Short mmCIF file of C-alpha atoms and ligand atoms in Angstrom, two decimals:
data_model
loop_
_atom_site.label_atom_id
_atom_site.label_comp_id
_atom_site.label_asym_id
_atom_site.label_seq_id
_atom_site.Cartn_x
_atom_site.Cartn_y
_atom_site.Cartn_z
CA MET M 227 -11.09 15.37 13.57
CA VAL M 228 -9.60 16.24 10.21
CA SER M 229 -6.08 15.48 11.48
CA ILE M 230 -6.76 11.75 10.98
CA LEU M 231 -6.60 12.41 7.27
CA TRP M 232 -3.19 13.99 7.40
CA SER M 233 -1.69 10.85 8.86
CA SER M 234 -2.58 8.92 5.72
CA THR M 235 -0.41 8.29 2.67
CA LEU M 236 -2.91 10.16 0.61
CA ASP M 237 -2.76 13.50 2.34
CA VAL M 238 -3.07 15.40 -0.88
CA ASP M 239 -6.14 17.51 -0.55
CA PRO M 240 -8.69 16.41 2.01
CA THR M 241 -11.07 19.35 1.69
CA ILE M 242 -14.49 18.37 2.94
CA ALA M 243 -17.71 19.26 1.09
CA PRO M 244 -16.47 21.29 -1.88
CA ILE M 245 -18.72 23.05 -4.37
CA GLY M 246 -20.97 20.46 -5.94
CA ALA M 247 -20.94 18.06 -3.01
CA ARG M 248 -24.33 17.48 -1.43
CA SER M 249 -24.69 18.41 2.20
CA ASP M 250 -27.78 16.27 2.89
CA ALA M 251 -26.02 12.93 3.34
CA SER M 252 -27.73 12.63 6.73
CA ARG M 253 -31.00 11.87 4.96
CA ASP M 254 -29.53 9.14 2.84
CA HIS M 255 -29.70 5.40 2.98
CA PHE M 256 -27.63 3.22 0.64
CA ASP M 257 -27.84 -0.43 -0.38
CA VAL M 258 -24.05 -0.50 -0.39
CA LEU M 259 -21.97 2.13 1.36
CA VAL M 260 -18.21 2.01 0.71
CA ILE M 261 -15.81 3.78 3.07
CA GLY M 262 -12.71 4.84 1.11
CA GLY M 263 -12.44 5.67 -2.58
CA GLY M 264 -8.89 4.39 -3.08
CA ASN M 265 -7.78 1.41 -5.14
CA ALA M 266 -10.20 -0.97 -3.37
CA GLY M 267 -13.26 1.27 -3.03
CA ILE M 268 -13.36 2.53 -6.62
CA SER M 269 -12.60 -0.90 -8.15
CA LEU M 270 -15.27 -2.57 -6.06
CA ALA M 271 -17.98 0.04 -6.62
CA SER M 272 -17.34 -0.08 -10.38
CA ARG M 273 -17.64 -3.85 -10.38
CA LEU M 274 -20.83 -3.77 -8.30
CA LYS M 275 -22.37 -1.31 -10.78
CA ARG M 276 -21.51 -3.73 -13.57
CA TYR M 277 -23.19 -6.53 -11.56
CA GLY M 278 -26.41 -4.53 -11.50
CA PHE M 279 -26.22 -2.99 -8.02
CA HIS M 280 -28.01 0.36 -7.56
CA ASN M 281 -27.99 2.92 -4.78
CA LEU M 282 -24.27 2.81 -4.05
CA ALA M 283 -22.18 5.49 -2.38
CA ILE M 284 -18.50 6.02 -1.62
CA VAL M 285 -17.32 8.14 1.30
CA GLU M 286 -13.99 9.69 0.24
CA PRO M 287 -12.47 12.94 1.52
CA ASN M 288 -9.64 13.45 -0.97
CA ASN M 289 -9.97 15.46 -4.18
CA LYS M 290 -7.17 13.48 -5.79
CA HIS M 291 -6.86 9.78 -6.50
CA LEU M 292 -3.34 8.32 -6.36
CA TYR M 293 -1.78 5.27 -7.99
CA GLN M 294 0.71 4.39 -5.24
CA PRO M 295 2.90 1.84 -7.10
CA LEU M 296 4.28 4.76 -9.14
CA PHE M 297 5.51 6.48 -5.94
CA SER M 298 8.61 4.22 -6.09
CA HIS M 299 9.31 5.38 -9.64
CA ILE M 300 8.82 9.04 -8.72
CA GLY M 301 11.33 8.60 -5.89
CA GLY M 302 13.72 6.79 -8.24
CA GLY M 303 13.44 9.43 -10.97
CA THR M 304 11.80 7.07 -13.45
CA ALA M 305 8.29 8.66 -13.38
CA GLN M 306 6.82 12.12 -12.95
CA PRO M 307 4.47 12.92 -10.00
CA ALA M 308 1.61 13.84 -12.36
CA GLU M 309 1.52 10.29 -13.74
CA ALA M 310 0.38 8.94 -10.35
CA MET M 311 -2.54 11.33 -9.82
CA LYS M 312 -5.98 12.01 -11.28
CA PRO M 313 -8.88 14.11 -9.96
CA GLN M 314 -11.06 11.90 -7.76
CA ALA M 315 -14.13 13.02 -9.72
CA GLU M 316 -12.63 11.43 -12.84
CA VAL M 317 -12.35 7.97 -11.29
CA MET M 318 -15.73 7.95 -9.49
CA PRO M 319 -17.89 5.37 -11.26
CA THR M 320 -20.90 6.82 -13.07
CA GLY M 321 -24.08 6.41 -11.06
CA VAL M 322 -22.26 6.01 -7.74
CA ARG M 323 -22.81 8.81 -5.28
CA TRP M 324 -19.60 10.44 -4.01
CA ILE M 325 -20.00 11.57 -0.40
CA HIS M 326 -17.15 14.03 -0.17
CA ASP M 327 -16.54 13.55 3.52
CA ALA M 328 -14.67 11.26 5.92
CA ALA M 329 -16.06 8.52 8.14
CA VAL M 330 -15.31 8.86 11.85
CA THR M 331 -17.59 6.34 13.57
CA ILE M 332 -19.36 3.14 12.53
CA ASN M 333 -22.23 1.71 14.54
CA PRO M 334 -22.82 -1.76 13.06
CA ASP M 335 -25.80 -2.46 15.33
CA ASN M 336 -27.70 0.59 14.04
CA GLN M 337 -26.16 0.28 10.55
CA THR M 338 -24.97 3.87 10.62
CA VAL M 339 -21.79 5.71 9.71
CA GLN M 340 -21.06 9.13 11.13
CA LEU M 341 -19.02 11.54 9.03
CA VAL M 342 -16.57 14.31 9.96
CA THR M 343 -19.18 16.95 9.13
CA GLY M 344 -21.52 15.41 11.71
CA THR M 345 -23.97 13.87 9.26
CA VAL M 346 -25.04 10.26 9.64
CA VAL M 347 -25.57 7.84 6.74
CA THR M 348 -27.35 4.49 6.92
CA TYR M 349 -26.65 1.35 4.91
CA ARG M 350 -27.84 -2.15 4.13
CA HIS M 351 -24.32 -3.44 3.34
CA LEU M 352 -21.11 -1.71 4.39
CA VAL M 353 -17.69 -2.16 2.76
CA ILE M 354 -14.73 -0.83 4.76
CA CYS M 355 -11.57 0.10 2.82
CA PRO M 356 -9.98 3.35 4.09
CA GLY M 357 -6.40 2.03 3.70
CA MET M 358 -3.57 2.06 6.24
CA ARG M 359 -2.36 4.69 8.69
CA LEU M 360 1.34 5.49 8.58
CA ASN M 361 2.44 5.21 12.21
CA TRP M 362 5.36 7.68 12.32
CA ASP M 363 5.22 7.81 16.13
CA ALA M 364 6.09 4.10 16.43
CA VAL M 365 9.79 4.88 15.88
CA PRO M 366 11.10 7.53 18.31
CA GLY M 367 12.44 10.55 16.44
CA LEU M 368 11.20 9.49 13.01
CA LYS M 369 8.36 12.01 12.70
CA ASP M 370 10.66 14.97 13.47
CA ALA M 371 13.40 13.56 11.25
CA MET M 372 11.01 13.56 8.28
CA ASN M 373 11.25 17.37 8.29
CA THR M 374 15.05 17.37 8.08
CA PRO M 375 16.86 17.75 4.76
CA SER M 376 18.38 14.24 4.47
CA VAL M 377 15.29 12.10 5.19
CA SER M 378 12.45 11.07 2.91
CA SER M 379 9.83 8.37 2.35
CA ASN M 380 8.12 7.27 -0.86
CA TYR M 381 5.17 6.24 1.31
CA VAL M 382 4.01 9.87 1.18
CA TYR M 383 3.18 11.17 -2.30
CA LYS M 384 4.50 14.64 -1.65
CA LEU M 385 7.84 13.28 -0.39
CA ALA M 386 8.59 10.99 -3.34
CA SER M 387 10.04 13.93 -5.32
CA LYS M 388 12.24 14.77 -2.31
CA THR M 389 13.59 11.20 -2.41
CA TRP M 390 14.68 11.72 -6.02
CA GLU M 391 16.36 15.04 -5.17
CA LEU M 392 18.31 13.38 -2.34
CA ILE M 393 19.38 10.49 -4.57
CA ARG M 394 20.48 12.87 -7.34
CA GLU M 395 22.50 15.04 -4.97
CA LEU M 396 24.32 12.28 -3.09
CA ARG M 397 27.85 11.70 -4.36
CA SER M 398 29.42 9.99 -1.32
CA GLY M 399 28.60 9.00 2.25
CA THR M 400 26.08 6.56 3.72
CA ALA M 401 22.55 5.86 2.44
CA VAL M 402 20.23 3.88 4.72
CA PHE M 403 16.99 2.23 3.53
CA THR M 404 14.54 0.69 6.01
CA MET M 405 11.79 -1.92 5.96
CA PRO M 406 9.78 -2.10 9.21
CA SER M 407 8.21 -5.16 10.79
CA GLY M 408 4.44 -5.70 11.00
CA ALA M 409 1.92 -5.38 8.18
CA VAL M 410 3.18 -2.96 5.53
CA LYS M 411 1.52 -2.15 2.21
CA CYS M 412 3.70 -3.43 -0.60
CA ASP M 413 6.56 -4.17 1.79
CA GLY M 414 8.86 -4.64 -1.23
CA ALA M 415 8.58 -0.89 -1.92
CA SER M 416 11.04 -0.40 0.97
CA GLN M 417 13.67 -2.08 -1.21
CA LYS M 418 12.62 -1.04 -4.74
CA ILE M 419 13.90 2.49 -4.19
CA MET M 420 17.25 1.17 -2.95
CA TYR M 421 17.93 -0.75 -6.20
CA LEU M 422 16.80 2.22 -8.33
CA ALA M 423 19.16 4.49 -6.38
CA CYS M 424 22.10 2.07 -6.64
CA ASP M 425 21.69 1.73 -10.39
CA TYR M 426 21.59 5.54 -10.72
CA TRP M 427 24.72 5.97 -8.57
CA ARG M 428 26.45 3.28 -10.64
CA GLU M 429 25.51 5.12 -13.85
CA GLN M 430 26.93 8.30 -12.34
CA GLY M 431 30.16 6.52 -11.34
CA VAL M 432 29.72 7.27 -7.60
CA LEU M 433 28.38 3.98 -6.25
CA ASP M 434 31.82 2.93 -4.95
CA ASP M 435 31.91 6.09 -2.81
CA ILE M 436 28.52 5.41 -1.19
CA ARG M 437 27.96 2.92 1.60
CA VAL M 438 24.46 1.53 1.00
CA VAL M 439 22.72 -0.11 3.97
CA MET M 440 19.40 -1.98 3.73
CA VAL M 441 17.67 -2.87 7.01
CA VAL M 442 14.99 -5.59 6.82
CA HIS M 443 13.07 -7.24 9.62
CA SER M 444 12.95 -10.65 7.91
CA PRO M 445 15.57 -13.42 8.30
CA THR M 446 16.37 -13.25 4.57
CA VAL M 447 16.19 -10.39 2.12
CA TYR M 448 12.50 -11.01 1.31
CA GLY M 449 11.43 -14.55 2.18
CA VAL M 450 10.48 -16.07 -1.18
CA ASP M 451 13.37 -18.41 -2.11
CA VAL M 452 13.52 -17.82 -5.85
CA VAL M 453 13.12 -14.06 -5.34
CA ASP M 454 15.78 -14.00 -2.59
CA GLN M 455 18.28 -15.53 -5.01
CA GLU M 456 17.72 -12.72 -7.50
CA LEU M 457 17.69 -9.97 -4.89
CA ASN M 458 20.87 -11.29 -3.22
CA ARG M 459 22.58 -11.34 -6.61
CA LYS M 460 21.68 -7.67 -7.14
CA ILE M 461 22.65 -6.79 -3.55
CA ASN M 462 26.10 -8.29 -4.15
CA GLU M 463 26.35 -6.59 -7.54
CA TYR M 464 25.66 -3.18 -5.99
CA GLY M 465 27.72 -3.89 -2.85
CA VAL M 466 24.81 -3.28 -0.47
CA GLN M 467 25.29 -4.04 3.22
CA LEU M 468 22.21 -6.04 4.24
CA TYR M 469 20.98 -6.21 7.83
CA CYS M 470 18.41 -9.02 8.23
CA ASN M 471 16.32 -9.67 11.39
CA SER M 472 16.94 -6.00 12.13
CA GLU M 473 14.96 -2.79 12.34
CA VAL M 474 15.44 0.89 12.97
CA THR M 475 14.39 1.64 16.55
CA SER M 476 15.18 5.35 16.72
CA VAL M 477 16.21 8.26 14.53
CA GLU M 478 18.10 11.45 15.49
CA GLY M 479 17.28 13.82 12.65
CA ASP M 480 19.61 16.64 13.73
CA ALA M 481 22.58 14.32 14.30
CA GLN M 482 21.69 12.26 11.20
CA THR M 483 21.89 8.92 13.00
CA VAL M 484 19.70 5.81 13.19
CA THR M 485 19.79 3.05 15.77
CA ILE M 486 19.56 -0.39 14.19
CA SER M 487 18.49 -3.16 16.58
CA PRO M 488 18.01 -6.91 16.22
CA VAL M 489 14.29 -7.83 16.01
CA LYS M 490 12.79 -9.49 19.07
CA ASN M 491 11.91 -13.19 18.67
CA PRO M 492 13.08 -13.71 15.07
CA SER M 493 11.42 -16.64 13.28
CA ASP M 494 14.75 -17.87 11.87
CA PRO M 495 18.43 -16.98 12.21
CA ALA M 496 19.43 -14.05 10.03
CA GLU M 497 21.46 -14.45 6.83
CA ALA M 498 23.32 -11.29 7.79
CA GLY M 499 22.57 -8.70 10.41
CA THR M 500 23.31 -7.27 13.78
CA THR M 501 23.29 -8.94 17.20
CA GLN M 502 23.31 -5.71 19.17
CA ASP M 503 22.18 -2.11 18.80
CA GLN M 504 24.30 -0.11 16.38
CA VAL M 505 24.21 3.64 15.80
CA LEU M 506 24.87 4.58 12.20
CA HIS M 507 25.43 8.00 10.69
CA TYR M 508 23.53 8.64 7.44
CA ASP M 509 23.73 11.18 4.64
CA LEU M 510 20.47 9.92 3.13
CA LEU M 511 17.71 8.04 4.94
CA HIS M 512 14.74 6.49 3.13
CA ALA M 513 12.39 5.48 5.93
CA VAL M 514 9.27 3.34 5.72
CA PRO M 515 7.12 3.79 8.83
CA PRO M 516 5.29 0.95 10.62
CA GLN M 517 1.63 0.79 9.53
CA VAL M 518 -1.69 0.10 11.22
CA ALA M 519 -5.39 0.45 10.52
CA PRO M 520 -6.92 3.91 11.13
CA ASP M 521 -7.49 4.52 14.88
CA TRP M 522 -11.13 5.52 14.54
CA LEU M 523 -12.07 1.97 13.50
CA LEU M 524 -11.19 0.62 16.95
CA SER M 525 -14.37 2.02 18.54
CA SER M 526 -16.56 0.30 15.92
CA GLY M 527 -16.16 -3.14 17.47
CA LEU M 528 -15.38 -4.44 13.98
CA THR M 529 -11.62 -4.93 14.38
CA ARG M 530 -10.03 -8.24 15.28
CA LEU M 531 -9.46 -8.64 19.01
CA GLY M 532 -5.77 -8.81 19.90
CA ASP M 533 -4.63 -7.77 16.42
CA PRO M 534 -1.87 -5.19 16.97
CA GLY M 535 -2.58 -3.69 13.53
CA GLY M 536 -6.28 -3.13 14.37
CA PHE M 537 -7.49 -4.64 11.09
CA ILE M 538 -11.12 -5.48 10.27
CA ASP M 539 -12.18 -8.92 11.48
CA VAL M 540 -13.26 -10.54 8.23
CA ASN M 541 -13.24 -14.14 7.11
CA PRO M 542 -9.91 -14.04 5.20
CA GLU M 543 -11.41 -16.01 2.31
CA THR M 544 -14.97 -14.70 1.87
CA LEU M 545 -14.13 -11.17 3.15
CA GLN M 546 -17.40 -11.07 5.10
CA HIS M 547 -17.21 -9.80 8.68
CA SER M 548 -17.03 -12.62 11.23
CA ARG M 549 -20.00 -11.30 13.24
CA TYR M 550 -21.90 -8.81 11.06
CA THR M 551 -22.92 -10.52 7.83
CA ASN M 552 -23.70 -7.18 6.15
CA VAL M 553 -20.21 -5.79 6.79
CA TRP M 554 -17.31 -6.50 4.41
CA SER M 555 -13.74 -5.36 3.99
CA LEU M 556 -10.94 -5.58 1.44
CA GLY M 557 -7.62 -3.96 0.66
CA ASP M 558 -5.03 -2.78 3.14
CA VAL M 559 -7.40 -2.48 6.11
CA ALA M 560 -8.89 -5.98 5.87
CA GLY M 561 -7.72 -8.54 8.43
CA THR M 562 -6.72 -11.03 5.75
CA LYS M 563 -3.62 -13.26 5.79
CA ASN M 564 -1.99 -12.03 2.59
CA TYR M 565 0.85 -9.51 2.21
CA LYS M 566 -0.91 -6.25 1.51
CA SER M 567 -0.79 -4.86 -2.04
CA GLY M 568 -2.89 -3.63 -4.93
CA ALA M 569 -2.24 -6.98 -6.59
CA SER M 570 -3.86 -8.84 -3.69
CA LEU M 571 -6.90 -6.59 -3.51
CA ARG M 572 -7.51 -6.97 -7.25
CA LYS M 573 -8.33 -10.62 -6.55
CA GLN M 574 -10.22 -9.77 -3.35
CA CYS M 575 -12.40 -7.34 -5.28
CA LEU M 576 -13.75 -10.05 -7.56
CA VAL M 577 -14.41 -12.40 -4.62
CA LEU M 578 -16.15 -9.73 -2.53
CA ALA M 579 -18.33 -8.51 -5.40
CA LYS M 580 -19.49 -12.04 -6.24
CA ASN M 581 -20.14 -12.86 -2.58
CA LEU M 582 -22.10 -9.67 -2.04
CA LYS M 583 -24.17 -10.46 -5.11
CA ALA M 584 -24.89 -13.95 -3.73
CA VAL M 585 -25.83 -12.65 -0.29
CA LYS M 586 -28.13 -10.06 -1.84
CA LYS M 587 -29.98 -12.95 -3.49
CA GLY M 588 -30.26 -14.75 -0.14
CA LYS M 589 -27.46 -17.24 -0.89
CA GLU M 590 -24.29 -18.08 1.05
CA PRO M 591 -20.99 -16.42 0.01
CA GLN M 592 -19.19 -19.16 -1.94
CA GLN M 593 -16.21 -17.37 -3.49
CA LYS M 594 -12.86 -17.67 -1.72
CA TYR M 595 -9.81 -15.45 -1.94
CA ASP M 596 -6.59 -17.50 -2.18
CA HIS M 597 -4.22 -15.16 -0.23
CA TYR M 598 -2.26 -14.23 -3.39
CA SER M 599 -0.03 -11.15 -3.44
CA ALA M 600 2.70 -9.65 -5.61
CA THR M 601 5.57 -7.19 -5.46
CA PRO M 602 7.46 -6.02 -8.53
CA PHE M 603 11.05 -5.36 -7.42
CA THR M 604 12.63 -2.67 -9.62
CA VAL M 605 16.12 -4.18 -9.33
CA SER M 606 17.56 -1.71 -11.86
CA ARG M 607 16.32 1.25 -13.88
CA SER M 608 15.23 -1.06 -16.69
CA THR M 609 14.50 -4.48 -15.13
CA VAL M 610 12.08 -5.97 -12.60
CA VAL M 611 11.91 -9.17 -10.54
CA PHE M 612 8.15 -9.80 -10.41
CA ALA M 613 7.53 -11.60 -7.12
CA GLU M 614 4.17 -13.40 -6.88
CA PHE M 615 3.44 -15.50 -3.79
CA ASP M 616 0.84 -16.54 -1.22
CA ASP M 617 0.53 -15.93 2.52
CA GLN M 618 3.20 -18.61 3.19
CA ARG M 619 5.57 -16.88 0.72
CA VAL M 620 5.18 -19.86 -1.65
CA PRO M 621 5.66 -18.69 -5.27
CA GLN M 622 2.39 -18.32 -7.23
CA PRO M 623 3.49 -17.12 -10.67
CA THR M 624 0.67 -16.00 -12.97
CA LEU M 625 2.56 -14.17 -15.71
CA PRO M 626 2.44 -16.05 -19.00
CA TRP M 627 6.18 -16.39 -19.51
CA ARG M 628 8.82 -18.55 -17.85
CA GLY M 629 11.16 -17.10 -15.28
CA SER M 630 9.04 -14.03 -14.50
CA MET M 631 10.52 -14.08 -10.98
CA LYS M 632 13.98 -13.60 -12.49
CA GLU M 633 15.32 -10.20 -13.46
CA HIS M 634 13.61 -9.25 -16.73
CA ARG M 635 13.28 -6.29 -19.08
CA ALA M 636 9.77 -7.42 -20.06
CA THR M 637 8.50 -7.18 -16.48
CA TRP M 638 9.89 -3.63 -16.25
CA ILE M 639 7.77 -2.66 -19.27
CA LEU M 640 4.80 -4.40 -17.71
CA GLU M 641 5.20 -2.73 -14.32
CA ARG M 642 6.32 0.73 -15.40
CA TYR M 643 4.06 1.27 -18.43
CA ILE M 644 1.36 -1.39 -18.85
CA LEU M 645 0.12 -1.79 -15.27
CA PRO M 646 -0.49 1.96 -14.73
CA TRP M 647 -2.63 1.94 -17.90
CA VAL M 648 -4.44 -1.20 -16.72
CA TYR M 649 -5.04 0.48 -13.36
CA TRP M 650 -6.65 3.65 -14.70
CA HIS M 651 -8.57 2.00 -17.56
CA LEU M 652 -9.50 -1.49 -16.36
CA ILE M 653 -8.98 -2.05 -12.62
CA LEU M 654 -10.72 1.16 -11.51
CA LYS M 655 -13.52 0.40 -13.99
CA GLY M 656 -14.11 -2.99 -12.36
CA ARG M 657 -12.97 -4.82 -15.48
CA ALA M 658 -9.70 -6.42 -14.32
C1 LIG K 109 5.34 3.40 -2.21
C2 LIG K 109 4.29 2.37 -2.51
C3 LIG K 109 4.50 1.45 -3.52
C4 LIG K 109 3.56 0.47 -3.80
N1 LIG K 109 3.79 -0.40 -4.81
C5 LIG K 109 2.89 -1.35 -5.11
C6 LIG K 109 3.09 -2.23 -6.19
O1 LIG K 109 4.09 -2.14 -6.92
N2 LIG K 109 2.17 -3.19 -6.44
C7 LIG K 109 1.04 -3.30 -5.68
O2 LIG K 109 0.23 -4.18 -5.96
N3 LIG K 109 0.82 -2.48 -4.63
C8 LIG K 109 1.69 -1.50 -4.34
N4 LIG K 109 1.46 -0.63 -3.31
C9 LIG K 109 0.31 -0.88 -2.40
C10 LIG K 109 -1.03 -0.41 -2.94
O3 LIG K 109 -0.96 0.92 -3.42
C11 LIG K 109 -2.06 -0.51 -1.82
O4 LIG K 109 -2.04 -1.83 -1.33
C12 LIG K 109 -3.45 -0.16 -2.30
O5 LIG K 109 -3.51 1.18 -2.72
C13 LIG K 109 -4.46 -0.38 -1.19
O6 LIG K 109 -5.72 0.05 -1.60
P1 LIG K 109 -6.82 0.50 -0.53
O7 LIG K 109 -7.99 0.94 -1.32
O8 LIG K 109 -6.96 -0.53 0.53
O9 LIG K 109 -6.16 1.76 0.18
P2 LIG K 109 -5.83 3.14 -0.52
O10 LIG K 109 -5.59 2.97 -1.97
O11 LIG K 109 -4.74 3.72 0.31
O12 LIG K 109 -7.16 4.00 -0.39
C14 LIG K 109 -7.74 4.32 0.84
C15 LIG K 109 -8.72 5.46 0.59
O13 LIG K 109 -9.50 5.68 1.75
C16 LIG K 109 -9.61 7.10 1.97
N5 LIG K 109 -9.85 7.34 3.38
C17 LIG K 109 -8.93 7.42 4.38
N6 LIG K 109 -9.55 7.68 5.54
C18 LIG K 109 -10.88 7.75 5.27
C19 LIG K 109 -12.03 7.99 6.07
N7 LIG K 109 -11.93 8.23 7.39
N8 LIG K 109 -13.24 7.99 5.45
C20 LIG K 109 -13.37 7.76 4.13
N9 LIG K 109 -12.30 7.54 3.32
C21 LIG K 109 -11.08 7.52 3.90
C22 LIG K 109 -8.27 7.64 1.49
O14 LIG K 109 -8.36 9.02 1.18
C23 LIG K 109 -8.02 6.77 0.27
O15 LIG K 109 -8.54 7.34 -0.91
C24 LIG K 109 2.36 0.39 -3.03
C25 LIG K 109 2.14 1.33 -2.01
C26 LIG K 109 3.08 2.31 -1.75
C27 LIG K 109 2.82 3.34 -0.67
#
């Protein structure tokens, strides 16, 4: 059972029922039970407390809480691992019960959740936000290759430091960076590390000796016009070889090769790419695995039928389940239309909390989430292109200065220093 936890990004310390945790969860009933104490779960529970909700609990197995946007900086050598982590106990909102356990089964008809330890908890309202599962098995050879010396992924906290070691050590050869198709949390993070690495290699005077390859599944570098212009400018500046409408379909860790294939049924012709399978030797591979909802949710009957990602079947605007009005979801696991990110769930959190408050008072959920998302592209070690857009990749800038989607020093300061502070002190407290 516990192995499900190790397939998550947050596989830091999933000890169940430590000293201090109560073991009598089976006797408990909660007005609001939240599954997952990550970005979404903690922010929402804090906000609900502020809205006057009582009798709340969060099921969360990990002892550590992670701020994932900093993983890119750890991998790029512009942040230390400790900056992205706090003890989970420190971020648990006061007055919210922490059930230090993991959910394994939901029965929405009986309003019960079964936990890894075998206990069963009941609820009046359920909020599901256990994040994404990294699907290493979806690319043949990738899982084994992750244990070889030249491969890393910032999508796993413990590996982000390995990424930085590999970048620091590389002086020549081929570096391959991948962005998979399907729903991916902060898909731009596949590219952020590539720009950080290129700028470092340029500083070190070795960039000309390194062939840098970026493989993206989309027809253009990202898909938001104004952002593409900036990213293409940087890609040309660094001399990156871009493969659009392409993806890595297998990895040979021992031979240090990847197979790059054209995507099936591309939506548009590629700006640049491959028309047939190519096998490429690498000296450094930064791989981002395909991502899906956790497997155990499938048996709950709460996931959207026919959705290959297995995401929770909510109304993408109100975030209420399409069949069970007392079930809600937000964050990476919600079957919403937006590109998945912390920025999108910040807006979802406000909508869900207000809707839950309305429903508790016997009213209809009126608040609607607008499908907003954002990705700050670290295009150098001191500048960011702050991409903000909706589900159609139409720009939706919210920053209060002109040209925020252009390369800027100010957005680096915002993303590297201000947003982490905002996360720990305002977002997790339900105040932003
Ligand atoms: C490398 C990287 C860079 C990123 N950069 C950015 C960025 O710059 N900007 C941005 O907005 N977003 C970024 N993101 C995305 C952002 O971190 C996620 O979208 C966000 O954390 C999603 O929040 P969540 O609560 O849905 O999931 P998570 O934060 O992943 O939390 C899920 C929680 O559920 C818990 N859990 C798992 N299984 C169970 C279970 N069975 N029972 C109970 N609990 C369970 C986990 O332990 C975890 O604490 C980045 C992500 C990565 C990996």
